[in-house]
C-alpha positions as a printed NumPy array, in Angstrom:
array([[ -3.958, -14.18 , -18.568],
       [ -3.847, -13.457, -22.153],
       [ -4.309,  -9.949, -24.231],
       [ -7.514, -11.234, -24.988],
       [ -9.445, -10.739, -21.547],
       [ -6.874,  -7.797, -20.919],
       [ -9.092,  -4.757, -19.905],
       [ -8.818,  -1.575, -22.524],
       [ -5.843,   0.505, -21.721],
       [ -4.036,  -1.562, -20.328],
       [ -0.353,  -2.191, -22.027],
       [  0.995,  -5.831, -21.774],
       [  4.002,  -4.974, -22.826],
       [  4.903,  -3.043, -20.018],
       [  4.935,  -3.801, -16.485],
       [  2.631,  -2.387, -13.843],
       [  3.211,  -1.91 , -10.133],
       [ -0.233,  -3.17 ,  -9.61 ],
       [  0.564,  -6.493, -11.37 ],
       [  4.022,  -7.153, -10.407],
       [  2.616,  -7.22 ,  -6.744],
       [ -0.23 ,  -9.541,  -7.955],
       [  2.11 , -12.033,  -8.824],
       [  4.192, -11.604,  -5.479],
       [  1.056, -12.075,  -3.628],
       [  0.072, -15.203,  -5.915],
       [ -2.427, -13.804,  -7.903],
       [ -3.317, -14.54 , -11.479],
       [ -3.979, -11.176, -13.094],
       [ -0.532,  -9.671, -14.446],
       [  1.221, -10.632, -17.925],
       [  4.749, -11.843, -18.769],
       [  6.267,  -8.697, -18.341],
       [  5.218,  -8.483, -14.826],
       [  6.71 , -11.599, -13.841],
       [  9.638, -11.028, -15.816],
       [ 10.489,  -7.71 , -13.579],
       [  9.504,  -9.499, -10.565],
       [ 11.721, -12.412, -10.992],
       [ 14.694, -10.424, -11.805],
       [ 14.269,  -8.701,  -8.643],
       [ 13.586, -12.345,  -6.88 ],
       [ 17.211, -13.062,  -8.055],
       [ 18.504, -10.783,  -5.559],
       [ 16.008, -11.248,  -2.437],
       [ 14.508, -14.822,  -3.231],
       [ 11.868, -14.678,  -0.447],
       [ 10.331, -11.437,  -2.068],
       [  7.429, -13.471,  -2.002],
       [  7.124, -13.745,   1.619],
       [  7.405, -10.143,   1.742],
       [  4.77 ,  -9.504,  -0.279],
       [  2.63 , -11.867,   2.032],
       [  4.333, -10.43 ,   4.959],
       [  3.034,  -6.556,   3.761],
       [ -0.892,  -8.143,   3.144],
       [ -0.434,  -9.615,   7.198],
       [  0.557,  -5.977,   8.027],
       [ -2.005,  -4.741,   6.334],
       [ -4.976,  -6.714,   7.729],
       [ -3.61 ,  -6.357,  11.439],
       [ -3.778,  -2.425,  11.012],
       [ -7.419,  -2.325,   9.051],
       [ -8.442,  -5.23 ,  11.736],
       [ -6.789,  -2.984,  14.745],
       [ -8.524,   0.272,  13.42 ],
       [-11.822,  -1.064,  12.938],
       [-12.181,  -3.113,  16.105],
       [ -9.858,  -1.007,  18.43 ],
       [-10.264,   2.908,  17.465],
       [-13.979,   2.511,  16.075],
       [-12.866,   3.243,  12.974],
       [-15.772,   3.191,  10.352],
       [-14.871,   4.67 ,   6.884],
       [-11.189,   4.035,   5.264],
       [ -9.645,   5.913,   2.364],
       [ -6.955,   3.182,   0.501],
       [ -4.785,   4.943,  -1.94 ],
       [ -2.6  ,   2.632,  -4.638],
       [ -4.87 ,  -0.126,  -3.271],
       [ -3.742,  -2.751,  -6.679],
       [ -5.338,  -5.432,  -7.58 ],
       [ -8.216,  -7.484,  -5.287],
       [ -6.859, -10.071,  -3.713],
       [ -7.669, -12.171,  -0.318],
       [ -8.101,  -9.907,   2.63 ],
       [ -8.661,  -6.679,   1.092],
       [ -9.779,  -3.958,   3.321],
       [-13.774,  -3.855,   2.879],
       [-13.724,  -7.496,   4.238],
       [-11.812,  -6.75 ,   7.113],
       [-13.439,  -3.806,   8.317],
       [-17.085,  -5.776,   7.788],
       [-16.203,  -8.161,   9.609],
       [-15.958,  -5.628,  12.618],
       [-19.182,  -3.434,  11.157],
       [-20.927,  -4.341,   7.809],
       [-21.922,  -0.454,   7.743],
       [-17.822,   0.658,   7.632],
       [-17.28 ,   2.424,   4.324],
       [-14.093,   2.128,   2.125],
       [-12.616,   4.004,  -0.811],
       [-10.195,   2.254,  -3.14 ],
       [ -8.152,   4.86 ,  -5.073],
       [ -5.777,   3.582,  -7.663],
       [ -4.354,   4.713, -11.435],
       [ -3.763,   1.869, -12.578],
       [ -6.463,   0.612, -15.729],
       [ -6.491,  -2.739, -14.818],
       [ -6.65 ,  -2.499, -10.711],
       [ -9.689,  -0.241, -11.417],
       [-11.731,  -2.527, -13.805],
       [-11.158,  -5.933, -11.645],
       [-12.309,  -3.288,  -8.551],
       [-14.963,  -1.997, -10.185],
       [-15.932,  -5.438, -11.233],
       [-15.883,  -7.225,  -7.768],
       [-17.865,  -4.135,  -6.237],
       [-20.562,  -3.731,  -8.687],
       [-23.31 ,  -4.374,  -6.3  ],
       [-21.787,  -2.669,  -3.168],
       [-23.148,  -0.443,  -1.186],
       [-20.842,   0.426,   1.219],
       [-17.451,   0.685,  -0.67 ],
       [-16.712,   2.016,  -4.095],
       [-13.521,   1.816,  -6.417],
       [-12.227,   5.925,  -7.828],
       [ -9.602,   6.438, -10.526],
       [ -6.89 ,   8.577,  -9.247],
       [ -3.451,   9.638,  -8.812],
       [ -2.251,   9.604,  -5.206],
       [  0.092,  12.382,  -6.563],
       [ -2.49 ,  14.995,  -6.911],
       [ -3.99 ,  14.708,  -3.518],
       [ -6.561,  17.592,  -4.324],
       [ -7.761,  15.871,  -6.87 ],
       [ -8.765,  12.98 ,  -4.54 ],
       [-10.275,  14.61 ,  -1.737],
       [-12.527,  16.785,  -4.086],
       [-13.432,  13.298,  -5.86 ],
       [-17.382,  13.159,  -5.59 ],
       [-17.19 ,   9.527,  -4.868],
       [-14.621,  10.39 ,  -2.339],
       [-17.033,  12.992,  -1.098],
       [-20.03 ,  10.533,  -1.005],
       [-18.708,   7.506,   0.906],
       [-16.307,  10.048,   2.843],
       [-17.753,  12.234,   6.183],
       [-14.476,  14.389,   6.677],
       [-15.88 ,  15.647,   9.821],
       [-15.493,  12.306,  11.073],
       [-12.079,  10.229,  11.684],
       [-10.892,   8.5  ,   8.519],
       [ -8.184,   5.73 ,   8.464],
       [ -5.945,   6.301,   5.637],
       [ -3.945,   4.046,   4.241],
       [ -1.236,   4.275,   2.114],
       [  0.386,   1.208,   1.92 ],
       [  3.555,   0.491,  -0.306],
       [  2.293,   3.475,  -2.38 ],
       [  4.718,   6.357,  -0.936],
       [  8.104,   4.465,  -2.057],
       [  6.574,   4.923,  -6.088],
       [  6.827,   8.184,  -5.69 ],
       [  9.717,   9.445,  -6.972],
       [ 11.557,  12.673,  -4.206],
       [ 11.222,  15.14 ,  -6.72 ],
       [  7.647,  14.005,  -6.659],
       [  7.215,  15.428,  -2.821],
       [  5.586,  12.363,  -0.997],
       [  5.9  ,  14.185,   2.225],
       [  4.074,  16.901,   0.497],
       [  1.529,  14.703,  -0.187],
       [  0.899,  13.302,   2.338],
       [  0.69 ,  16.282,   4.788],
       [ -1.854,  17.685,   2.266],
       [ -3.979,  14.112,   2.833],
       [ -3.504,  14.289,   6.665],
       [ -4.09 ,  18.17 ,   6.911],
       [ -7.549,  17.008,   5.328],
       [ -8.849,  14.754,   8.054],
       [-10.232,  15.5  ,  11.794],
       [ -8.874,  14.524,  14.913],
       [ -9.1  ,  10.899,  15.92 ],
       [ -8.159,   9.67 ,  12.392],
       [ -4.6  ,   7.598,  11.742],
       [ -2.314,   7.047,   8.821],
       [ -0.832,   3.458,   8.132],
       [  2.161,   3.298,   6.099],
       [  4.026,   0.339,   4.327],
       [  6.942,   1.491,   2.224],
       [ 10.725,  -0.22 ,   1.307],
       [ 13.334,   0.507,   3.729],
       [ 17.195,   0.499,   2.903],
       [ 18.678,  -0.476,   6.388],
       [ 21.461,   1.214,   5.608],
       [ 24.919,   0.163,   8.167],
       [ 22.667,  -1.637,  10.463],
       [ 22.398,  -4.866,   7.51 ],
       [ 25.256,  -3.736,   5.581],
       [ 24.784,  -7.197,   3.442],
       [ 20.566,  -6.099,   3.188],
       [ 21.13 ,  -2.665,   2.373],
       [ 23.664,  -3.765,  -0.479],
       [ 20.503,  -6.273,  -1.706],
       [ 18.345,  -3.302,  -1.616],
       [ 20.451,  -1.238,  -3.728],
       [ 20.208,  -3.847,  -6.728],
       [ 16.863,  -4.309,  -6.295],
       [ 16.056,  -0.566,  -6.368],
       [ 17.453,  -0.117,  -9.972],
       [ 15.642,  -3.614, -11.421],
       [ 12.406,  -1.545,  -9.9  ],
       [ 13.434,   1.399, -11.808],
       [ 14.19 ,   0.401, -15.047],
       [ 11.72 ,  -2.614, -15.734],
       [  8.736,  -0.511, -13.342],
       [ 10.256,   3.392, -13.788],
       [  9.687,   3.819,  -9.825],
       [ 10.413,   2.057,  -6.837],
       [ 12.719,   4.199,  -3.77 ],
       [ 14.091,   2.203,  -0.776],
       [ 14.165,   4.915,   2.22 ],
       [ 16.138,   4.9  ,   5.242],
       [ 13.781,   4.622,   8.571],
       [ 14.417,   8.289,   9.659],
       [ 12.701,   9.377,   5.839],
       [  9.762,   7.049,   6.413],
       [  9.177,   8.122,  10.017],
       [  9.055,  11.83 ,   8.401],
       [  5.973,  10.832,   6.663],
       [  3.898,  10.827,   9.641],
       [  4.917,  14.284,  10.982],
       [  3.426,  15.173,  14.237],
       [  1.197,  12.284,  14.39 ],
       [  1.294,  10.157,  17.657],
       [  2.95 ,   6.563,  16.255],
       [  1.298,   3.548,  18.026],
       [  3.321,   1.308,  19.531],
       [  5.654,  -0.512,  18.339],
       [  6.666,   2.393,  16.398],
       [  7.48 ,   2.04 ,  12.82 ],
       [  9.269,  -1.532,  12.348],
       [  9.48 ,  -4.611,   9.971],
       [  5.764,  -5.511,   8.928],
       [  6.44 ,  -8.641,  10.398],
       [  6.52 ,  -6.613,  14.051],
       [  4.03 ,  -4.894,  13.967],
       [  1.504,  -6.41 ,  16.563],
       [  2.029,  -9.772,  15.226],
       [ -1.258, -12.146,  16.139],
       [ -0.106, -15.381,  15.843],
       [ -0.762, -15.699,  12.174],
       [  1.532, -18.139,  10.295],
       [  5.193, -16.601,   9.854],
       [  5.459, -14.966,   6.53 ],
       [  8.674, -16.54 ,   6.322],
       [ 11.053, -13.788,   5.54 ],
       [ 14.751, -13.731,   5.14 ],
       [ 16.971, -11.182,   3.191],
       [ 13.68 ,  -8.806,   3.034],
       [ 12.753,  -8.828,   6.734],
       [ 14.291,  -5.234,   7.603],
       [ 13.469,  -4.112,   3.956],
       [  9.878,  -3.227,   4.33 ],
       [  8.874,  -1.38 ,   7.597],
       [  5.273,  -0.254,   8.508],
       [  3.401,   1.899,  11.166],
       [  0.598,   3.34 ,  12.495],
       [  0.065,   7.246,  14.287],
       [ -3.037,   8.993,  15.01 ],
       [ -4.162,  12.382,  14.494],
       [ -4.449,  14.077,  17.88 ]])
Protein backbone atom coordinates (compact mmCIF):
# COMPACT_ATOMS: atom_id res chain seq x y z
CA UNK A 1 0.00 0.00 0.00
CA UNK A 2 1.21 3.32 -0.93
CA UNK A 3 0.23 7.06 0.45
CA UNK A 4 -1.60 7.31 -2.56
CA UNK A 5 -4.75 4.99 -1.82
CA UNK A 6 -4.07 5.86 1.98
CA UNK A 7 -7.53 7.00 3.36
CA UNK A 8 -7.56 10.91 4.69
CA UNK A 9 -6.26 11.10 8.17
CA UNK A 10 -4.48 8.59 8.27
CA UNK A 11 -0.51 9.21 9.14
CA UNK A 12 1.97 6.80 7.38
CA UNK A 13 4.52 7.80 9.21
CA UNK A 14 3.38 6.50 12.28
CA UNK A 15 2.32 3.19 13.25
CA UNK A 16 -1.19 2.09 14.11
CA UNK A 17 -2.36 -0.74 16.34
CA UNK A 18 -4.90 -1.49 13.75
CA UNK A 19 -2.21 -2.03 11.06
CA UNK A 20 0.54 -3.57 12.91
CA UNK A 21 -2.04 -6.45 13.63
CA UNK A 22 -2.97 -6.46 9.88
CA UNK A 23 0.31 -7.42 9.01
CA UNK A 24 0.54 -10.14 11.89
CA UNK A 25 -2.59 -11.57 10.60
CA UNK A 26 -1.23 -11.36 6.84
CA UNK A 27 -3.08 -8.67 5.62
CA UNK A 28 -2.11 -6.06 3.09
CA UNK A 29 -3.39 -2.77 4.46
CA UNK A 30 -0.62 -1.19 6.87
CA UNK A 31 2.59 0.91 5.68
CA UNK A 32 6.32 0.52 6.41
CA UNK A 33 6.13 1.78 9.69
CA UNK A 34 3.80 -0.85 10.75
CA UNK A 35 5.90 -3.59 9.75
CA UNK A 36 8.87 -1.98 10.95
CA UNK A 37 7.35 -2.02 14.74
CA UNK A 38 6.07 -5.38 14.19
CA UNK A 39 9.25 -6.93 13.14
CA UNK A 40 11.22 -5.47 15.87
CA UNK A 41 8.93 -7.03 18.21
CA UNK A 42 9.15 -10.46 15.96
CA UNK A 43 12.89 -10.31 16.95
CA UNK A 44 12.06 -11.20 20.36
CA UNK A 45 8.95 -13.74 19.96
CA UNK A 46 9.48 -14.94 16.23
CA UNK A 47 6.14 -16.84 16.05
CA UNK A 48 4.20 -13.51 16.85
CA UNK A 49 2.60 -14.39 13.81
CA UNK A 50 1.04 -17.47 14.97
CA UNK A 51 -0.24 -15.56 17.77
CA UNK A 52 -1.88 -13.26 15.91
CA UNK A 53 -3.60 -16.25 14.01
CA UNK A 54 -3.92 -18.01 17.22
CA UNK A 55 -6.09 -14.69 18.78
CA UNK A 56 -8.45 -14.65 15.20
CA UNK A 57 -9.07 -18.85 16.11
CA UNK A 58 -10.05 -17.57 19.62
CA UNK A 59 -12.00 -15.21 18.38
CA UNK A 60 -14.20 -17.13 15.91
CA UNK A 61 -14.68 -20.11 18.49
CA UNK A 62 -16.24 -17.52 21.04
CA UNK A 63 -18.51 -15.45 18.27
CA UNK A 64 -19.24 -19.18 16.75
CA UNK A 65 -19.97 -20.55 20.55
CA UNK A 66 -22.20 -17.43 21.37
CA UNK A 67 -24.19 -17.42 18.38
CA UNK A 68 -24.90 -21.13 18.05
CA UNK A 69 -24.75 -22.10 21.83
CA UNK A 70 -26.29 -19.04 24.01
CA UNK A 71 -28.65 -17.72 21.08
CA UNK A 72 -26.81 -14.90 20.91
CA UNK A 73 -28.15 -12.46 18.16
CA UNK A 74 -26.65 -8.89 18.25
CA UNK A 75 -22.71 -8.34 19.15
CA UNK A 76 -21.06 -5.08 20.12
CA UNK A 77 -17.00 -5.41 18.86
CA UNK A 78 -14.96 -2.66 20.30
CA UNK A 79 -11.16 -2.01 18.71
CA UNK A 80 -12.45 -4.43 16.05
CA UNK A 81 -9.12 -3.26 13.35
CA UNK A 82 -9.00 -3.87 10.16
CA UNK A 83 -11.45 -6.58 8.06
CA UNK A 84 -9.90 -9.48 7.62
CA UNK A 85 -11.05 -13.35 7.10
CA UNK A 86 -13.49 -14.43 9.73
CA UNK A 87 -14.65 -11.28 11.09
CA UNK A 88 -17.55 -11.44 13.37
CA UNK A 89 -20.72 -10.57 11.05
CA UNK A 90 -19.74 -13.75 9.03
CA UNK A 91 -19.59 -15.89 11.84
CA UNK A 92 -22.60 -15.02 13.56
CA UNK A 93 -24.60 -15.30 9.91
CA UNK A 94 -23.62 -18.24 9.45
CA UNK A 95 -25.63 -19.29 12.68
CA UNK A 96 -28.61 -16.49 11.85
CA UNK A 97 -28.36 -14.08 8.82
CA UNK A 98 -30.73 -11.71 11.04
CA UNK A 99 -27.75 -11.45 14.05
CA UNK A 100 -26.72 -7.81 14.22
CA UNK A 101 -23.10 -6.53 14.85
CA UNK A 102 -21.49 -3.24 15.77
CA UNK A 103 -17.87 -2.60 14.87
CA UNK A 104 -16.47 0.23 17.05
CA UNK A 105 -12.98 1.36 16.35
CA UNK A 106 -10.78 4.92 16.36
CA UNK A 107 -8.69 4.18 14.16
CA UNK A 108 -9.17 6.34 10.43
CA UNK A 109 -8.19 3.70 8.40
CA UNK A 110 -10.04 0.50 10.22
CA UNK A 111 -13.18 2.69 9.86
CA UNK A 112 -13.01 3.58 6.08
CA UNK A 113 -12.00 -0.18 4.86
CA UNK A 114 -15.24 -1.08 7.43
CA UNK A 115 -17.31 1.28 6.20
CA UNK A 116 -16.31 0.29 2.75
CA UNK A 117 -16.91 -3.55 2.96
CA UNK A 118 -20.39 -2.83 4.73
CA UNK A 119 -21.82 -0.30 2.49
CA UNK A 120 -24.77 -2.31 1.52
CA UNK A 121 -25.43 -4.07 4.91
CA UNK A 122 -28.24 -4.28 6.59
CA UNK A 123 -27.63 -6.01 9.51
CA UNK A 124 -24.19 -4.69 10.77
CA UNK A 125 -22.77 -1.23 10.69
CA UNK A 126 -19.15 0.20 11.33
CA UNK A 127 -19.19 3.54 14.40
CA UNK A 128 -16.17 5.74 15.08
CA UNK A 129 -15.29 5.60 18.66
CA UNK A 130 -13.06 5.47 21.50
CA UNK A 131 -13.47 2.37 23.67
CA UNK A 132 -12.12 4.79 26.38
CA UNK A 133 -15.18 6.84 26.68
CA UNK A 134 -17.63 4.07 27.08
CA UNK A 135 -20.61 6.65 27.39
CA UNK A 136 -19.90 7.89 24.41
CA UNK A 137 -20.47 4.46 22.77
CA UNK A 138 -23.48 3.26 24.29
CA UNK A 139 -25.30 6.67 23.61
CA UNK A 140 -23.94 6.24 19.86
CA UNK A 141 -27.25 6.38 17.69
CA UNK A 142 -25.90 3.71 15.49
CA UNK A 143 -25.13 1.85 18.60
CA UNK A 144 -28.66 2.58 19.66
CA UNK A 145 -30.18 1.44 16.27
CA UNK A 146 -28.61 -1.98 15.64
CA UNK A 147 -28.42 -2.39 19.61
CA UNK A 148 -31.81 -3.72 21.79
CA UNK A 149 -30.17 -3.26 25.36
CA UNK A 150 -33.08 -4.96 26.82
CA UNK A 151 -31.90 -7.92 25.16
CA UNK A 152 -28.48 -9.98 25.82
CA UNK A 153 -25.55 -8.50 23.89
CA UNK A 154 -22.17 -10.33 23.38
CA UNK A 155 -19.45 -7.95 23.83
CA UNK A 156 -16.33 -8.31 22.73
CA UNK A 157 -13.35 -6.74 23.49
CA UNK A 158 -10.70 -8.50 22.11
CA UNK A 159 -6.91 -7.44 22.41
CA UNK A 160 -8.35 -3.92 22.97
CA UNK A 161 -8.08 -3.73 26.99
CA UNK A 162 -4.08 -4.27 27.03
CA UNK A 163 -3.94 -0.55 24.81
CA UNK A 164 -5.21 0.95 27.46
CA UNK A 165 -2.83 2.39 29.43
CA UNK A 166 -3.70 1.75 33.93
CA UNK A 167 -3.99 5.24 34.45
CA UNK A 168 -6.51 4.95 31.69
CA UNK A 169 -8.95 2.67 34.09
CA UNK A 170 -9.77 -0.38 31.76
CA UNK A 171 -11.52 -2.01 34.60
CA UNK A 172 -13.44 1.14 34.81
CA UNK A 173 -14.38 0.74 31.54
CA UNK A 174 -15.33 -2.05 31.25
CA UNK A 175 -17.67 -2.34 34.31
CA UNK A 176 -19.35 0.80 32.84
CA UNK A 177 -19.88 -1.45 29.34
CA UNK A 178 -21.07 -4.53 31.35
CA UNK A 179 -23.22 -2.47 33.92
CA UNK A 180 -24.98 -1.45 30.50
CA UNK A 181 -26.21 -4.81 29.32
CA UNK A 182 -29.13 -7.29 30.67
CA UNK A 183 -28.84 -10.54 32.04
CA UNK A 184 -27.95 -13.39 29.73
CA UNK A 185 -25.29 -11.31 27.88
CA UNK A 186 -21.26 -12.35 28.09
CA UNK A 187 -18.00 -10.53 27.72
CA UNK A 188 -15.06 -12.16 25.67
CA UNK A 189 -11.72 -10.93 26.36
CA UNK A 190 -8.29 -11.36 24.51
CA UNK A 191 -5.52 -9.32 26.07
CA UNK A 192 -1.34 -9.96 26.54
CA UNK A 193 -0.43 -11.82 29.53
CA UNK A 194 3.08 -11.58 31.31
CA UNK A 195 3.33 -15.14 32.90
CA UNK A 196 5.25 -13.85 35.33
CA UNK A 197 7.52 -16.92 37.57
CA UNK A 198 5.49 -19.57 36.00
CA UNK A 199 7.74 -18.95 32.28
CA UNK A 200 10.40 -17.06 33.86
CA UNK A 201 12.25 -17.22 30.21
CA UNK A 202 8.42 -15.92 28.56
CA UNK A 203 7.82 -13.37 30.99
CA UNK A 204 11.48 -11.95 30.40
CA UNK A 205 10.37 -12.01 26.33
CA UNK A 206 7.35 -10.17 27.31
CA UNK A 207 9.08 -7.51 29.06
CA UNK A 208 11.12 -6.51 25.79
CA UNK A 209 8.37 -6.75 23.79
CA UNK A 210 6.22 -4.48 26.00
CA UNK A 211 8.61 -1.44 25.57
CA UNK A 212 9.10 -2.03 21.45
CA UNK A 213 4.99 -1.74 21.79
CA UNK A 214 5.40 1.37 23.66
CA UNK A 215 7.70 3.36 21.99
CA UNK A 216 7.15 2.49 18.17
CA UNK A 217 2.89 2.06 19.04
CA UNK A 218 2.75 4.47 22.50
CA UNK A 219 0.54 1.53 24.16
CA UNK A 220 0.68 -1.98 24.56
CA UNK A 221 0.51 -3.53 28.67
CA UNK A 222 1.28 -7.26 29.26
CA UNK A 223 -0.94 -8.18 32.52
CA UNK A 224 -0.49 -10.88 34.88
CA UNK A 225 -3.63 -13.49 34.78
CA UNK A 226 -5.02 -12.37 38.22
CA UNK A 227 -5.38 -8.44 36.44
CA UNK A 228 -7.09 -9.90 33.39
CA UNK A 229 -9.42 -12.17 35.36
CA UNK A 230 -10.39 -8.74 37.27
CA UNK A 231 -11.84 -7.54 34.11
CA UNK A 232 -14.72 -9.75 34.22
CA UNK A 233 -15.81 -9.00 37.83
CA UNK A 234 -18.68 -10.99 39.02
CA UNK A 235 -19.41 -12.50 35.78
CA UNK A 236 -19.76 -16.38 35.68
CA UNK A 237 -16.38 -17.46 33.43
CA UNK A 238 -17.22 -20.43 31.10
CA UNK A 239 -15.24 -23.15 31.24
CA UNK A 240 -12.11 -23.47 30.72
CA UNK A 241 -11.68 -20.35 32.55
CA UNK A 242 -9.46 -17.72 31.23
CA UNK A 243 -6.35 -19.56 29.46
CA UNK A 244 -4.00 -19.38 26.36
CA UNK A 245 -6.29 -18.63 23.22
CA UNK A 246 -5.05 -21.67 21.97
CA UNK A 247 -7.24 -23.52 25.01
CA UNK A 248 -9.96 -22.20 24.83
CA UNK A 249 -12.45 -24.90 23.44
CA UNK A 250 -10.13 -25.77 20.76
CA UNK A 251 -12.24 -27.49 17.62
CA UNK A 252 -9.86 -29.21 15.81
CA UNK A 253 -8.84 -26.32 13.67
CA UNK A 254 -5.21 -26.42 12.39
CA UNK A 255 -2.64 -25.60 15.33
CA UNK A 256 -1.78 -21.99 15.25
CA UNK A 257 1.60 -23.07 15.81
CA UNK A 258 2.76 -21.14 18.77
CA UNK A 259 5.94 -21.19 20.69
CA UNK A 260 7.51 -18.40 22.92
CA UNK A 261 3.89 -16.56 22.74
CA UNK A 262 1.68 -19.49 23.78
CA UNK A 263 1.16 -18.34 27.58
CA UNK A 264 1.46 -14.63 26.39
CA UNK A 265 -2.01 -14.04 25.19
CA UNK A 266 -4.87 -15.55 27.34
CA UNK A 267 -8.66 -15.25 26.54
CA UNK A 268 -12.12 -15.99 28.18
CA UNK A 269 -15.54 -15.95 28.22
CA UNK A 270 -18.27 -15.14 31.49
CA UNK A 271 -21.82 -14.40 31.33
CA UNK A 272 -23.92 -11.93 32.93
CA UNK A 273 -26.17 -13.71 35.42
Amino acid sequence: MTSENAPPGVDINRASIARVYDYLLGGKDNFAVDRQAAQMALKITPDGLEAGRACRAFLRRSVRHLAAEAGIRQFLDLGSGLPTQGNVHEIAHEVDPDARVVYVDNDPMALAHGRALLADARTTTVVGADVREPEEILDHPEVRRMIDFDQPVGLLLMAILHHLHDHEEPGAVTRRLTAALPSGSYLAISHFHDPGDAHPDISQKVRGVEKIFNETLGTGRWRTHQEILAFFGDLELLPPGLVPVAEWRPDGDEDAGQTDTYHTVVGGVARKT
